[in-house]
Tab-separated table of C-alpha atoms in Angstrom:
chain	number	residue	atom	x	y	z
B	249	MET	CA	11.375	200.863	-26.237
B	250	THR	CA	9.054	197.864	-25.917
B	251	HIS	CA	8.012	196.559	-29.284
B	252	LEU	CA	4.550	195.436	-30.270
B	253	HIS	CA	3.593	191.836	-29.591
B	254	GLU	CA	3.281	189.597	-32.650
B	255	THR	CA	-0.535	189.553	-32.465
B	256	GLU	CA	-0.568	193.362	-32.276
B	257	LEU	CA	1.639	193.550	-35.353
B	258	VAL	CA	-0.783	191.278	-37.177
B	259	ASP	CA	-3.630	193.587	-36.128
B	260	VAL	CA	-1.745	196.555	-37.573
B	261	LEU	CA	-1.145	194.576	-40.769
B	262	ASP	CA	-4.866	193.806	-40.973
B	263	GLY	CA	-5.836	197.405	-40.274
B	264	ASN	CA	-7.520	196.441	-37.011
B	265	ALA	CA	-5.020	197.848	-34.535
B	266	THR	CA	-5.647	200.239	-31.683
B	267	SER	CA	-4.574	203.851	-32.064
B	268	ALA	CA	-1.831	203.241	-29.509
B	269	ALA	CA	-0.397	200.412	-31.635
B	270	VAL	CA	-0.545	202.533	-34.768
B	271	ALA	CA	1.208	205.368	-32.979
B	272	HIS	CA	3.918	202.992	-31.802
B	273	VAL	CA	4.576	201.769	-35.333
B	274	GLU	CA	4.981	205.339	-36.521
B	275	ALA	CA	7.544	205.932	-33.789
B	276	CYS	CA	9.367	202.572	-33.848
B	277	SER	CA	11.680	201.859	-36.787
B	278	ALA	CA	11.936	198.129	-35.986
B	279	CYS	CA	8.193	197.490	-35.955
B	280	SER	CA	7.753	199.733	-38.955
B	281	ALA	CA	10.415	197.817	-40.889
B	282	TRP	CA	8.758	194.524	-39.999
B	283	LEU	CA	5.456	195.750	-41.346
B	284	VAL	CA	7.045	196.898	-44.610
B	285	ALA	CA	8.700	193.495	-45.043
B	286	MET	CA	5.499	191.602	-44.276
B	287	ARG	CA	3.420	193.703	-46.660
B	288	SER	CA	5.967	192.988	-49.377
B	289	THR	CA	5.740	189.251	-48.641
B	290	LEU	CA	1.952	189.353	-48.722
B	291	GLN	CA	2.033	191.123	-52.083
B	292	ALA	CA	4.338	188.436	-53.468
B	293	ILE	CA	1.987	185.701	-52.250
B	294	ALA	CA	-1.111	187.382	-53.591
B	295	ALA	CA	0.514	187.990	-56.973
B	296	VAL	CA	1.249	184.278	-57.350
B	297	ASP	CA	-2.314	183.230	-56.772
B	298	SER	CA	-3.995	185.894	-58.869
B	299	ASN	CA	-1.861	184.903	-61.853
B	300	ASP	CA	-2.343	181.176	-61.456
B	301	GLU	CA	-3.514	179.882	-64.788
B	302	ARG	CA	-3.516	176.218	-63.797
B	303	GLN	CA	-7.235	175.771	-63.270
B	304	PRO	CA	-9.179	172.550	-63.856
B	305	SER	CA	-11.094	172.339	-67.093
B	306	PRO	CA	-14.872	172.958	-67.212
B	307	TRP	CA	-15.272	169.215	-67.725
B	308	PHE	CA	-13.783	168.657	-64.257
B	309	TRP	CA	-16.449	170.808	-62.615
B	310	GLU	CA	-19.311	169.376	-64.650
B	311	HIS	CA	-18.512	165.884	-63.391
B	312	PHE	CA	-17.266	166.693	-59.880
B	313	SER	CA	-20.620	166.169	-58.216
B	314	GLN	CA	-21.092	162.908	-60.090
B	315	ARG	CA	-17.725	161.600	-58.875
B	316	VAL	CA	-18.576	162.558	-55.301
B	317	ASN	CA	-21.828	160.628	-55.544
B	318	GLU	CA	-20.047	157.608	-57.006
B	319	ARG	CA	-17.707	157.551	-54.024
B	320	ILE	CA	-20.573	157.984	-51.576
B	321	ASP	CA	-22.493	155.122	-53.170
B	322	ALA	CA	-19.467	152.821	-53.533
B	323	PRO	CA	-19.706	149.819	-51.181
B	324	ARG	CA	-17.633	150.390	-48.063
B	325	PRO	CA	-15.320	147.609	-46.872
B	326	GLY	CA	-16.611	145.628	-43.875
B	327	TRP	CA	-15.195	146.057	-40.399
B	328	PHE	CA	-12.962	142.965	-40.556
B	329	SER	CA	-12.063	142.909	-44.238
B	330	TRP	CA	-8.658	144.457	-43.411
B	331	ILE	CA	-7.688	141.311	-41.530
B	332	ARG	CA	-7.559	139.363	-44.795
B	333	ALA	CA	-4.881	141.642	-46.212
B	334	PRO	CA	-1.533	139.788	-45.920
B	335	ARG	CA	0.242	142.749	-44.382
B	336	ALA	CA	-2.533	143.319	-41.890
B	337	ALA	CA	-2.407	139.638	-40.959
B	338	GLY	CA	1.312	139.978	-40.391
B	339	ALA	CA	0.836	143.162	-38.371
B	340	LEU	CA	-1.683	141.437	-36.140
B	341	THR	CA	0.710	138.501	-35.800
B	342	ALA	CA	3.476	140.723	-34.478
B	343	ALA	CA	1.125	142.687	-32.245
B	344	ALA	CA	-0.219	139.467	-30.754
B	345	LEU	CA	3.336	138.191	-30.152
B	346	VAL	CA	4.290	141.387	-28.334
B	347	LEU	CA	1.209	141.329	-26.164
B	348	LEU	CA	1.368	137.583	-25.477
B	349	VAL	CA	4.992	137.859	-24.361
B	350	ALA	CA	3.960	140.692	-22.086
B	351	SER	CA	1.098	138.776	-20.538
B	352	GLY	CA	3.441	135.836	-20.004
B	353	ALA	CA	6.034	138.178	-18.509
B	354	ARG	CA	3.548	139.215	-15.861
B	355	THR	CA	3.808	135.757	-14.263
B	356	LEU	CA	7.554	136.310	-13.710
B	357	TYR	CA	6.861	139.104	-11.253
B	358	SER	CA	5.429	138.566	-7.788
B	359	PRO	CA	2.622	140.897	-6.719
B	360	ASN	CA	5.060	142.738	-4.432
B	361	VAL	CA	7.553	143.518	-7.145
B	362	ALA	CA	6.807	146.501	-9.368
B	363	ALA	CA	6.782	145.851	-13.080
B	364	PRO	CA	9.578	147.566	-14.995
B	365	ALA	CA	8.746	151.157	-15.772
B	366	ARG	CA	10.168	151.386	-19.241
B	367	SER	CA	8.215	150.164	-22.231
B	368	ILE	CA	9.315	147.310	-24.423
B	369	VAL	CA	10.035	148.669	-27.868
B	370	ILE	CA	10.359	146.418	-30.849
B	371	PRO	CA	13.611	147.361	-32.612
B	372	GLU	CA	13.684	148.127	-36.318
B	373	PRO	CA	14.226	144.853	-38.175
B	374	PRO	CA	16.881	144.464	-40.865
B	375	THR	CA	15.627	144.677	-44.408
B	376	LEU	CA	15.003	141.147	-45.605
B	377	ASN	CA	13.378	139.472	-48.554
B	378	ASP	CA	9.657	139.847	-48.254
B	379	ASP	CA	7.567	136.950	-49.527
B	380	PRO	CA	4.066	138.055	-48.693
B	381	VAL	CA	1.522	135.383	-47.848
B	382	ASP	CA	-1.067	135.294	-50.556
B	383	ASP	CA	-3.846	133.809	-48.477
B	384	ALA	CA	-3.902	134.772	-44.801
B	385	ASP	CA	-6.318	131.950	-43.919
B	386	ALA	CA	-3.965	129.317	-45.326
B	387	ASP	CA	-0.998	130.628	-43.384
B	388	ALA	CA	-0.103	128.384	-40.435
B	389	ALA	CA	1.429	131.234	-38.418
B	390	TRP	CA	-1.709	133.308	-38.733
B	391	ALA	CA	-3.824	130.342	-37.613
B	392	VAL	CA	-1.708	130.054	-34.450
B	393	VAL	CA	-1.988	133.766	-33.777
B	394	ARG	CA	-5.717	133.673	-34.262
B	395	THR	CA	-5.989	130.864	-31.726
B	396	ALA	CA	-3.632	132.550	-29.272
B	397	ALA	CA	-5.342	135.908	-29.510
B	398	GLN	CA	-8.746	134.511	-28.681
B	399	ASP	CA	-8.116	134.610	-24.924
B	400	PHE	CA	-5.874	137.664	-24.905
B	401	VAL	CA	-6.643	140.415	-22.389
B	402	TYR	CA	-5.061	143.796	-23.186
B	403	GLU	CA	-5.163	144.981	-19.596
B	404	ASP	CA	-2.821	142.120	-18.594
B	405	ALA	CA	-0.244	143.387	-21.058
B	406	GLU	CA	-0.633	146.946	-19.887
B	407	ALA	CA	-0.280	145.900	-16.236
B	408	ALA	CA	2.954	144.079	-17.145
B	409	GLY	CA	4.428	147.398	-18.223
B	410	LEU	CA	4.187	146.867	-21.948
B	411	ALA	CA	3.300	149.902	-23.987
B	412	PRO	CA	4.015	149.132	-27.600
B	413	GLN	CA	4.732	152.164	-29.712
B	414	ALA	CA	2.148	152.920	-32.319
B	415	GLY	CA	3.076	151.274	-35.576
B	416	ALA	CA	5.991	149.294	-34.152
B	417	ALA	CA	4.410	145.876	-34.731
B	418	GLU	CA	3.380	146.856	-38.217
B	419	ARG	CA	6.898	147.994	-39.042
B	420	VAL	CA	8.360	144.693	-37.889
B	421	VAL	CA	5.881	142.436	-39.611
B	422	ARG	CA	6.149	144.289	-42.890
B	423	GLU	CA	9.680	142.933	-43.215
B	424	MET	CA	8.952	139.333	-42.154
B	425	SER	CA	9.698	136.469	-44.508
B	426	ASN	CA	7.876	133.122	-44.507
B	427	GLU	CA	10.654	131.601	-42.424
B	428	GLU	CA	10.291	134.288	-39.819
B	429	ARG	CA	6.558	133.840	-39.690
B	430	ALA	CA	7.084	130.086	-39.158
B	431	GLU	CA	9.454	130.873	-36.292
B	432	LEU	CA	6.865	133.257	-34.883
B	433	ALA	CA	4.286	130.460	-34.972
B	434	ARG	CA	6.701	128.165	-33.099
B	435	LEU	CA	7.306	130.790	-30.401
B	436	LEU	CA	3.624	131.451	-30.018
B	437	ASN	CA	2.923	127.725	-29.672
B	438	LEU	CA	5.514	127.556	-26.892
B	439	GLU	CA	3.874	130.450	-25.070
B	440	ILE	CA	0.446	128.927	-25.408
B	441	LYS	CA	1.637	125.618	-23.967
B	442	ARG	CA	3.426	127.424	-21.152
B	443	GLY	CA	0.329	129.343	-20.242
B	444	ALA	CA	-1.975	126.344	-20.454
E	259	MET	CA	-32.098	178.644	-51.122
E	260	ASP	CA	-29.473	179.331	-48.462
E	261	ASP	CA	-26.999	176.836	-47.014
E	262	ALA	CA	-29.011	176.247	-43.859
E	263	GLU	CA	-32.076	175.192	-45.855
E	264	LEU	CA	-30.016	172.986	-48.166
E	265	VAL	CA	-28.434	171.294	-45.160
E	266	ARG	CA	-31.832	170.749	-43.586
E	267	LEU	CA	-33.137	169.113	-46.764
E	268	ALA	CA	-29.973	167.067	-47.237
E	269	GLN	CA	-30.287	165.804	-43.670
E	270	THR	CA	-33.731	164.436	-44.534
E	271	GLY	CA	-32.122	162.366	-47.290
E	272	ARG	CA	-32.594	164.667	-50.256
E	273	ARG	CA	-29.572	163.899	-52.414
E	274	ASP	CA	-30.384	166.749	-54.799
E	275	ALA	CA	-30.012	169.171	-51.887
E	276	PHE	CA	-26.598	167.707	-51.108
E	277	ASP	CA	-25.656	167.966	-54.795
E	278	ALA	CA	-26.562	171.646	-54.660
E	279	ILE	CA	-24.249	172.038	-51.656
E	280	VAL	CA	-21.461	170.365	-53.595
E	281	VAL	CA	-21.933	172.584	-56.640
E	282	ARG	CA	-22.098	175.698	-54.501
E	283	HIS	CA	-18.899	174.956	-52.516
E	284	GLN	CA	-16.831	172.731	-54.808
E	285	TYR	CA	-14.694	175.495	-56.247
E	286	ARG	CA	-13.646	177.019	-52.919
E	287	VAL	CA	-13.016	173.599	-51.391
E	288	TYR	CA	-10.917	172.578	-54.383
E	289	GLN	CA	-8.995	175.861	-54.284
E	290	LEU	CA	-8.215	175.378	-50.611
E	291	CYS	CA	-7.027	171.815	-51.202
E	292	TYR	CA	-4.947	172.900	-54.199
E	293	ARG	CA	-3.266	175.657	-52.238
E	294	MET	CA	-2.599	173.261	-49.367
E	295	VAL	CA	-1.140	170.375	-51.377
E	296	GLY	CA	0.181	172.135	-54.472
E	297	ASN	CA	-0.999	169.824	-57.257
E	298	HIS	CA	-4.220	169.146	-59.113
E	299	GLU	CA	-4.382	165.363	-58.715
E	300	ASP	CA	-4.192	165.371	-54.917
E	301	ALA	CA	-6.388	168.448	-54.688
E	302	ALA	CA	-9.106	166.836	-56.806
E	303	ASP	CA	-8.953	163.654	-54.749
E	304	LEU	CA	-9.009	165.531	-51.458
E	305	ALA	CA	-11.824	167.825	-52.540
E	306	GLN	CA	-13.978	164.813	-53.358
E	307	ASP	CA	-13.032	163.292	-50.008
E	308	VAL	CA	-14.200	166.461	-48.273
E	309	PHE	CA	-17.700	166.127	-49.645
E	310	VAL	CA	-17.865	162.388	-49.040
E	311	ARG	CA	-16.906	163.005	-45.403
E	312	ALA	CA	-19.368	165.868	-45.193
E	313	PHE	CA	-22.164	163.661	-46.540
E	314	ARG	CA	-21.443	160.962	-43.965
E	315	ALA	CA	-21.213	163.466	-41.101
E	316	LEU	CA	-24.134	165.629	-42.189
E	317	GLY	CA	-26.340	164.296	-39.437
E	318	LYS	CA	-23.916	165.678	-36.854
E	319	PHE	CA	-23.797	169.168	-38.350
E	320	LYS	CA	-25.789	171.388	-35.993
E	321	GLY	CA	-25.392	174.705	-37.826
E	322	GLU	CA	-23.403	176.280	-34.995
E	323	SER	CA	-20.888	177.447	-37.583
E	324	ALA	CA	-21.395	178.332	-41.211
E	325	LEU	CA	-21.472	175.406	-43.626
E	326	ALA	CA	-18.461	176.853	-45.451
E	327	THR	CA	-16.492	176.967	-42.198
E	328	TRP	CA	-17.370	173.344	-41.523
E	329	LEU	CA	-16.347	172.265	-45.020
E	330	HIS	CA	-13.119	174.242	-44.735
E	331	ARG	CA	-12.410	172.490	-41.456
E	332	ILE	CA	-12.857	169.065	-43.026
E	333	ALA	CA	-10.678	170.108	-45.961
E	334	VAL	CA	-7.865	171.464	-43.800
E	335	ASN	CA	-7.848	168.364	-41.591
E	336	LEU	CA	-7.738	166.055	-44.609
E	337	CYS	CA	-4.962	168.090	-46.187
E	338	LEU	CA	-2.951	168.251	-42.973
E	339	ASN	CA	-3.274	164.476	-42.634
E	340	ARG	CA	-1.995	163.954	-46.141
E	341	LYS	CA	1.485	162.512	-45.648
E	342	ALA	CA	3.516	164.633	-48.022
E	343	VAL	CA	3.064	167.879	-49.811
E	344	LYS	CA	4.445	167.813	-53.346
E	345	VAL	CA	6.718	170.778	-53.891
E	346	PRO	CA	5.805	172.368	-57.221
E	347	ARG	CA	8.439	172.005	-59.884
E	348	LEU	CA	9.368	174.409	-62.621
E	349	THR	CA	7.226	173.588	-65.649
E	350	PRO	CA	9.211	172.652	-68.753
E	351	ILE	CA	8.897	175.304	-71.439
E	352	GLU	CA	6.949	173.001	-73.758
E	353	GLU	CA	4.196	172.551	-71.149
E	354	VAL	CA	3.640	176.232	-70.484
E	355	GLU	CA	0.391	177.509	-71.895
E	356	PRO	CA	0.856	179.977	-74.739
E	357	VAL	CA	0.973	183.579	-73.574
E	358	ASP	CA	-0.784	186.306	-75.386
E	359	THR	CA	2.200	188.386	-76.493
E	360	LYS	CA	0.015	191.392	-77.050
E	361	ALA	CA	-0.872	191.405	-73.363
E	362	GLU	CA	2.514	190.516	-71.824
E	363	ARG	CA	6.083	189.977	-72.911
E	364	VAL	CA	7.155	186.355	-72.987
E	365	ASP	CA	10.222	186.897	-70.814
E	366	VAL	CA	8.128	188.723	-68.217
E	367	ALA	CA	5.615	185.884	-68.202
E	368	MET	CA	8.363	183.307	-67.766
E	369	LEU	CA	9.931	185.190	-64.875
E	370	ARG	CA	6.532	185.547	-63.278
E	371	GLY	CA	5.974	181.816	-63.664
E	372	GLU	CA	9.308	180.985	-62.065
E	373	ARG	CA	8.615	183.358	-59.202
E	374	ALA	CA	5.236	181.707	-58.681
E	375	VAL	CA	6.871	178.299	-58.390
E	376	GLU	CA	9.379	179.661	-55.880
E	377	VAL	CA	6.644	181.192	-53.741
E	378	ARG	CA	4.526	178.031	-53.853
E	379	ALA	CA	7.563	175.924	-52.973
E	380	ALA	CA	8.260	178.188	-49.995
E	381	ILE	CA	4.643	177.928	-48.844
E	382	ALA	CA	4.831	174.133	-49.159
E	383	ARG	CA	7.801	174.122	-46.772
E	384	LEU	CA	5.962	175.913	-43.982
E	385	PRO	CA	4.865	173.878	-40.955
E	386	PRO	CA	1.340	172.533	-41.580
E	387	LYS	CA	-0.630	174.854	-39.298
E	388	GLN	CA	1.308	177.912	-40.426
E	389	ARG	CA	0.678	176.932	-44.048
E	390	ALA	CA	-3.024	176.443	-43.385
E	391	THR	CA	-3.312	179.776	-41.544
E	392	LEU	CA	-1.481	181.653	-44.275
E	393	ILE	CA	-3.597	180.154	-47.049
E	394	LEU	CA	-6.892	180.707	-45.282
E	395	ARG	CA	-6.022	184.317	-44.424
E	396	THR	CA	-4.278	185.389	-47.595
E	397	TYR	CA	-6.066	183.476	-50.332
E	398	HIS	CA	-9.473	182.888	-48.791
E	399	ASP	CA	-9.551	186.211	-46.964
E	400	LEU	CA	-11.023	184.632	-43.854
E	401	PRO	CA	-10.915	186.565	-40.581
E	402	HIS	CA	-8.758	185.195	-37.787
E	403	ASP	CA	-11.699	184.159	-35.620
E	404	GLU	CA	-13.060	181.964	-38.418
E	405	ILE	CA	-9.615	180.523	-39.104
E	406	ALA	CA	-9.397	179.748	-35.386
E	407	LYS	CA	-12.663	177.772	-35.609
E	408	ILE	CA	-11.454	175.892	-38.666
E	409	LEU	CA	-8.146	174.955	-37.076
E	410	GLY	CA	-9.509	174.402	-33.605
E	411	SER	CA	-7.211	177.071	-32.174
E	412	SER	CA	-7.612	180.323	-30.287
E	413	VAL	CA	-7.642	183.637	-32.130
E	414	GLY	CA	-4.355	184.585	-30.473
E	415	ALA	CA	-2.706	181.347	-31.598
E	416	THR	CA	-4.018	181.880	-35.123
E	417	LYS	CA	-2.557	185.369	-35.288
E	418	ALA	CA	0.739	184.085	-33.916
E	419	ASN	CA	0.748	181.347	-36.581
E	420	PHE	CA	0.152	183.985	-39.236
E	421	PHE	CA	2.982	186.132	-37.882
E	422	HIS	CA	5.438	183.239	-37.903
E	423	ALA	CA	4.208	182.020	-41.296
E	424	LEU	CA	4.984	185.384	-42.855
E	425	ALA	CA	8.369	185.600	-41.156
E	426	ASN	CA	9.293	182.069	-42.241
E	427	LEU	CA	8.053	182.646	-45.738
E	428	LYS	CA	10.142	185.796	-46.092
E	429	ARG	CA	13.196	183.904	-44.883
E	430	LEU	CA	12.546	180.993	-47.258
E	431	MET	CA	12.027	183.267	-50.230
E	432	GLN	CA	15.162	185.267	-49.426
E	433	SER	CA	17.256	182.098	-49.181
E	434	LYS	CA	16.536	181.320	-52.880
């Protein structure tokens, strides 16, 4: 015997099934058993919710609209304010390094040689001491990155076969110490001079 | 004044019209968020987020679906994007609200409370779309075609999600 499809069983459960489906359930012990089990599960779920006494207080509802309006009227951060966050500065540093290396790597390949197919993935860094930079503008590594990124073209990196995984740069930079950032600045300086 | 008229007024900049929308829908939006995330703090935060997002996107709302459907859609998307769902814990006895012993025996109430936590914990463990489908169908009594609009799925996929949600839930509850 062919059993009802899952959507047909749901229709029977909802009371919206065709007469043929209903007749099948009456004749099929497997489908009938499924329906009994599902009705029991639905009853258990419904019983939980109807007896839920954990409701917010009346005070919550009286002030809900006010809190919504406060959030609507709160000043929204500007487009580039995230850059000043130390972690965001570090994330952009690592992203710029990845993309700059890729754009430099393009010069290693002649036009007749296909770029490697596989993407370059930044490995997970070891957990190190994290001394976050308090002021992104004062950080020398960030200043180098900012300079280097000015002339960056994303399409060059993509053409070189680089497809950084979402979040990879952020993961790496989150663990960087000040020494690592200084080393990053040195590497970026080298790349800039090489490309000049 | 119906939702369509309130939306029209809110779109002209009438904040009082938007406030009326909030008051009218806040409870259902909060309930949906609470059932999706399982705790009051996140649900309250998410529910407020829903209306803030709705306010900012009000100009794009064309009325092709009901306002409630649109708000539910925003709520479900925000809840699904929330990184973790807190699994409800058993409430210590001293935090349980006093039970009217004339209406129900204390031991029955306690067992009921424990069962409720188990069911909510099982629901929290469902895959996100199955959880959303189950909650919208069972607790909000929405038809499958409306759930499909909220989740951006087909009606068939919604019914299949519901089927698998129930099957998974039964298995999770039996494993306890």
